[in-house]
Amino acid sequence: MVRTGLNLGVGMDGTGTGTAPGTGTYAGTDTIAGTDTIAVPLAPGGLPGLGHLLGMARGRAVFLQRLRVGGDIVEMRLGRRSFYLLNAPEALYEVLVAQSARFSKGMLFDRVRPYLGNGLATSDGPFHLRQRRALQPAFHRERIARYTATFTAVAGERVGGWRPGRTIAMDREMRELAVAMLLPTLFPSAGEPGTGRAIDDLGTRVSSDLGLLVRGVLRATVLPPALAELPTPGRRRFLASAASLRRLAESAVREARRHPSGDGVLTLLLAAEEGTSSEDGISDEHGMSDEAACDELLTLLVAGVETTATTLSWALHVLARDPATADRIHAEAEAAGPDAATPAALPYTARFVQEVLRLHQPLWFMGRRALEPVRVGRHELPRGAEVVYSAATLHRDPALFPDPLRFDPDRWLARPEKSLPRGAYLPFGAGNRKCVGDGFAWAEMLAVLAAVTTRWHLHPAPGHRVRAVADAQIHPDALPMSVTPR
Ligand code: HEM
């Protein structure tokens, strides 16, 4: 099997889950009583006033990867603020699943809320629960089965339009394709006579501006507010783009009200009648308010496009360098026939996707906040503790995934996901905040891989060495490729 040649800049020795005894200086003021708890160790190398900001600035994912040897949970400081990095799968399981009621989404999401609104990814508590119940039916298995035909048709049309010999910016292509697959499920009648252009315009804007938007949100998230809000040209472009996207989303919601389209996610959302009062954005009489629906629409676009597009970009990056794997995926897709984009029908392709989500997990930084003092393993976290985890570095832990930098879909035959410790493999998170779109994303990715491998051989553009860049996600710096027909 191949090595992709990509890593986060950390050698095999630098990865791993350490259980170093606590040597940290943490002394919480609002902690749980207990005699057998140990202090959370403080990551080495912090500077007065700056903490570990320099390490993070030099290479975010690499820095987090190095901290894996520091213990089950490690404290790091960004400026004066402490963050507790969860390394051990058991600690992750505790926070994301077993004790999830004791955590809110935390600071990262507080900083995103002004731009994205209070949608499913950013909201908390009873409001989140109601919204989750309202959205969940749109992602049920039988609905995904219906969307799959759309994904196959859209992917076939776009991929079929590629021209041999031309250089294709495959990362941009995957983003446009992800938007093109998501929009018709949100609003199936978009583009039909009499429905106006709001949804199409929204799609075009998401395709063109999503990179700018996610980078802007990342800056707003990781920098102290005084720095993040400096009116630099980049900040002004980001604010203008975020405002324009919201206006387009508002028009799309109004259009969906005017032309309800039976099967569409947006229509389902607007009709949701989970609420008990209109104070929290959900009204008894009229279903979800426009504002709440607009927040959810923006959330689905931001959470659902970039993640899928980045994972698909990595998948095609691997296939372009490993024709034997591409041939195997092609053979499986040919044998299964059209409209068979399910893991059961495409078992090797499914293992391939599982491996891409392991080795090229796009999400390197997720957070929670402790709502009360919480004991996690041998450690106690104070109320208000900001807790973070990195699925990208977890998935490269040699204790969990032997020879972790080797790309090998068949490792999932030898050691299926179910046999891993709980909390060891988290491409879609876990617990009450697990990705609502995981089945949706799986269907999209399988449809695209079948569409590509049945039509084309992929070739990396000569002269470009793909590098992994960690901004809002870990994505390829650029992905120029050409194609030749099969
Ligand atoms: C490969 C593609 C995807 C990946 C890797 C991914 C990953 C994730 C992860 C890790 C979370 C949990 C974050 C946390 O722990 O706080 C999440 C949440 C979420 N994702 Fe995805 N996602 C993908 C595709 C999608 C798609 C296609 C949609 C919608 C169409 C979507 C919508 C959401 C939403 C709404 C949430 C928030 C759920 C909640 O908090 O209740 N995602 N995603």
Coordinates of C-alpha atoms in Angstrom, one line a residue, residues 68-265:
R68 CA -0.1 13.9 22.3
V69 CA 2.9 12.5 24.2
G70 CA 2.2 14.9 27.2
G71 CA -0.7 12.9 28.8
D72 CA -4.3 12.0 28.5
I73 CA -5.2 15.6 28.9
V74 CA -2.7 18.5 28.6
E75 CA -3.2 22.1 29.4
M76 CA -2.0 24.7 26.9
R77 CA -2.2 28.4 27.1
L78 CA -3.1 30.8 24.3
G79 CA -2.3 34.2 25.7
R80 CA -3.6 34.0 29.3
R81 CA -6.4 31.6 28.5
S82 CA -6.1 27.9 29.3
F83 CA -7.3 25.2 27.0
Y84 CA -7.4 21.5 27.9
L85 CA -6.4 19.3 25.1
L86 CA -8.0 15.8 25.2
N87 CA -5.6 13.2 23.9
A88 CA -6.8 9.9 25.2
P89 CA -9.8 8.2 23.5
E90 CA -11.3 7.5 26.9
A91 CA -11.2 11.2 27.8
L92 CA -12.8 12.1 24.5
Y93 CA -15.6 9.5 25.0
E94 CA -16.3 10.9 28.5
V95 CA -16.6 14.5 27.2
L96 CA -18.4 13.9 23.9
V97 CA -20.7 11.1 25.0
A98 CA -20.8 10.0 28.6
Q99 CA -20.8 13.4 30.3
S100 CA -21.9 15.5 27.3
A101 CA -24.7 17.1 29.3
R102 CA -22.0 18.8 31.4
F103 CA -20.5 20.6 28.4
S104 CA -21.6 23.3 26.0
K105 CA -20.0 24.0 22.7
G106 CA -17.7 26.7 24.2
M107 CA -15.6 29.6 23.1
L108 CA -14.8 28.5 19.5
F109 CA -18.5 28.4 18.8
D110 CA -19.3 31.6 20.7
R111 CA -16.9 33.4 18.3
V112 CA -18.6 31.8 15.3
R113 CA -22.2 32.6 16.3
P114 CA -22.1 36.4 15.3
Y115 CA -21.5 35.3 11.7
L116 CA -23.3 32.0 11.4
G117 CA -26.2 32.6 13.8
N118 CA -27.6 30.3 16.4
G119 CA -27.9 27.2 14.1
L120 CA -27.5 23.5 14.9
A121 CA -23.7 23.6 15.2
T122 CA -23.5 26.7 17.4
S123 CA -26.6 26.5 19.6
D124 CA -26.8 24.7 23.0
G125 CA -29.2 23.2 25.5
P126 CA -32.9 22.8 24.9
F127 CA -32.9 25.0 21.9
H128 CA -30.2 22.8 20.2
L129 CA -32.2 19.7 21.1
R130 CA -35.4 21.1 19.5
Q131 CA -33.6 22.2 16.4
R132 CA -31.8 18.8 16.1
R133 CA -35.2 17.1 16.3
A134 CA -36.6 19.4 13.7
L135 CA -33.7 18.8 11.3
Q136 CA -33.1 15.1 11.9
P137 CA -35.9 13.8 9.6
A138 CA -34.2 15.5 6.7
F139 CA -31.2 13.2 7.3
H140 CA -33.0 9.9 7.9
R141 CA -31.8 6.8 6.0
E142 CA -34.7 6.6 3.6
R143 CA -34.3 10.3 2.7
I144 CA -30.6 9.8 2.1
A145 CA -31.4 6.9 -0.2
R146 CA -33.6 9.4 -2.3
Y147 CA -30.9 12.1 -2.3
T148 CA -28.4 9.5 -3.5
A149 CA -30.0 9.5 -7.0
T150 CA -29.6 13.3 -7.1
F151 CA -25.9 13.1 -6.0
T152 CA -25.2 10.5 -8.7
A153 CA -26.9 12.6 -11.4
V154 CA -25.2 15.9 -10.3
A155 CA -21.8 14.2 -10.0
G156 CA -22.2 12.4 -13.3
E157 CA -23.0 15.6 -15.1
R158 CA -20.3 17.7 -13.6
V159 CA -17.5 15.1 -13.8
G160 CA -18.7 14.1 -17.3
G161 CA -18.0 17.7 -18.3
W162 CA -14.2 17.6 -17.5
R163 CA -12.0 17.9 -20.5
P164 CA -8.9 15.7 -21.1
G165 CA -5.6 17.6 -21.2
R166 CA -6.9 20.7 -19.3
T167 CA -5.5 21.4 -15.8
I168 CA -8.4 21.2 -13.3
A169 CA -8.2 22.9 -9.9
M170 CA -9.6 19.8 -8.2
D171 CA -10.1 21.4 -4.8
R172 CA -12.2 24.2 -6.3
E173 CA -14.0 21.6 -8.4
M174 CA -14.9 19.6 -5.4
R175 CA -16.3 22.6 -3.5
E176 CA -18.5 23.5 -6.5
L177 CA -19.6 19.9 -6.7
A178 CA -20.4 19.8 -3.0
V179 CA -22.5 22.9 -3.4
A180 CA -24.2 21.5 -6.5
M181 CA -25.1 18.3 -4.7
L182 CA -26.4 20.0 -1.5
L183 CA -28.6 22.7 -3.1
P184 CA -31.1 20.5 -4.8
T185 CA -31.7 18.6 -1.6
L186 CA -32.3 21.8 0.3
F187 CA -34.7 23.1 -2.4
P188 CA -35.5 20.6 -5.2
S189 CA -37.5 23.0 -7.3
A190 CA -34.7 25.7 -7.4
G191 CA -34.2 26.9 -10.9
E192 CA -37.6 25.8 -12.2
P193 CA -39.7 28.4 -13.9
G194 CA -41.3 30.8 -11.5
T195 CA -39.1 30.0 -8.5
G196 CA -36.6 33.0 -8.8
R197 CA -32.9 32.9 -8.5
A198 CA -32.3 33.2 -4.8
I199 CA -31.1 29.6 -4.2
D200 CA -28.9 29.5 -7.2
D201 CA -27.4 32.9 -6.2
L202 CA -26.8 31.5 -2.7
G203 CA -25.0 28.5 -4.2
T204 CA -22.8 30.6 -6.4
R205 CA -21.8 32.8 -3.5
V206 CA -21.0 29.9 -1.2
S207 CA -18.8 28.3 -4.0
S208 CA -16.9 31.6 -4.5
D209 CA -16.6 32.9 -1.0
L210 CA -16.6 29.9 1.3
G211 CA -12.7 29.9 1.6
L212 CA -12.7 33.6 2.6
L213 CA -15.6 33.0 5.0
V214 CA -14.1 30.0 6.8
R215 CA -10.7 31.8 7.1
G216 CA -12.4 34.9 8.5
V217 CA -14.3 32.8 11.0
L218 CA -11.1 31.0 12.0
R219 CA -9.3 34.3 12.6
A220 CA -12.3 35.5 14.7
T221 CA -12.0 32.2 16.6
V222 CA -8.3 31.9 17.4
L223 CA -7.2 35.5 17.7
P224 CA -8.0 37.7 20.8
P225 CA -11.0 39.9 19.8
A226 CA -9.0 43.1 19.8
L227 CA -6.7 41.7 17.1
A228 CA -9.3 39.8 15.2
E229 CA -11.5 42.9 14.9
L230 CA -8.8 45.2 13.5
P231 CA -10.3 46.6 10.3
T232 CA -7.7 45.1 7.9
P233 CA -8.7 44.8 4.2
G234 CA -9.1 41.0 4.8
R235 CA -11.4 41.6 7.7
R236 CA -13.5 44.1 5.7
R237 CA -13.8 41.6 2.8
F238 CA -14.8 38.9 5.3
L239 CA -17.5 41.0 6.9
A240 CA -18.9 42.1 3.5
S241 CA -19.0 38.6 2.3
A242 CA -20.7 37.3 5.5
A243 CA -23.3 40.0 5.3
S244 CA -24.0 39.3 1.7
L245 CA -24.3 35.6 2.3
R246 CA -26.9 36.2 5.1
R247 CA -28.9 38.5 2.8
L248 CA -28.9 35.7 0.1
A249 CA -29.9 33.1 2.7
E250 CA -32.8 35.4 3.8
S251 CA -34.0 35.6 0.2
A252 CA -33.7 31.9 -0.2
V253 CA -35.8 31.3 2.9
R254 CA -38.5 33.7 1.7
E255 CA -38.4 32.0 -1.7
A256 CA -38.8 28.6 0.0
R257 CA -41.8 29.9 1.8
R258 CA -43.4 31.2 -1.4
H259 CA -42.7 27.9 -3.3
P260 CA -42.7 25.1 -0.7
S261 CA -41.1 22.1 -2.3
G262 CA -42.4 18.9 -0.7
D263 CA -39.2 17.0 -0.4
G264 CA -36.8 19.8 0.3
V265 CA -34.8 20.1 3.5

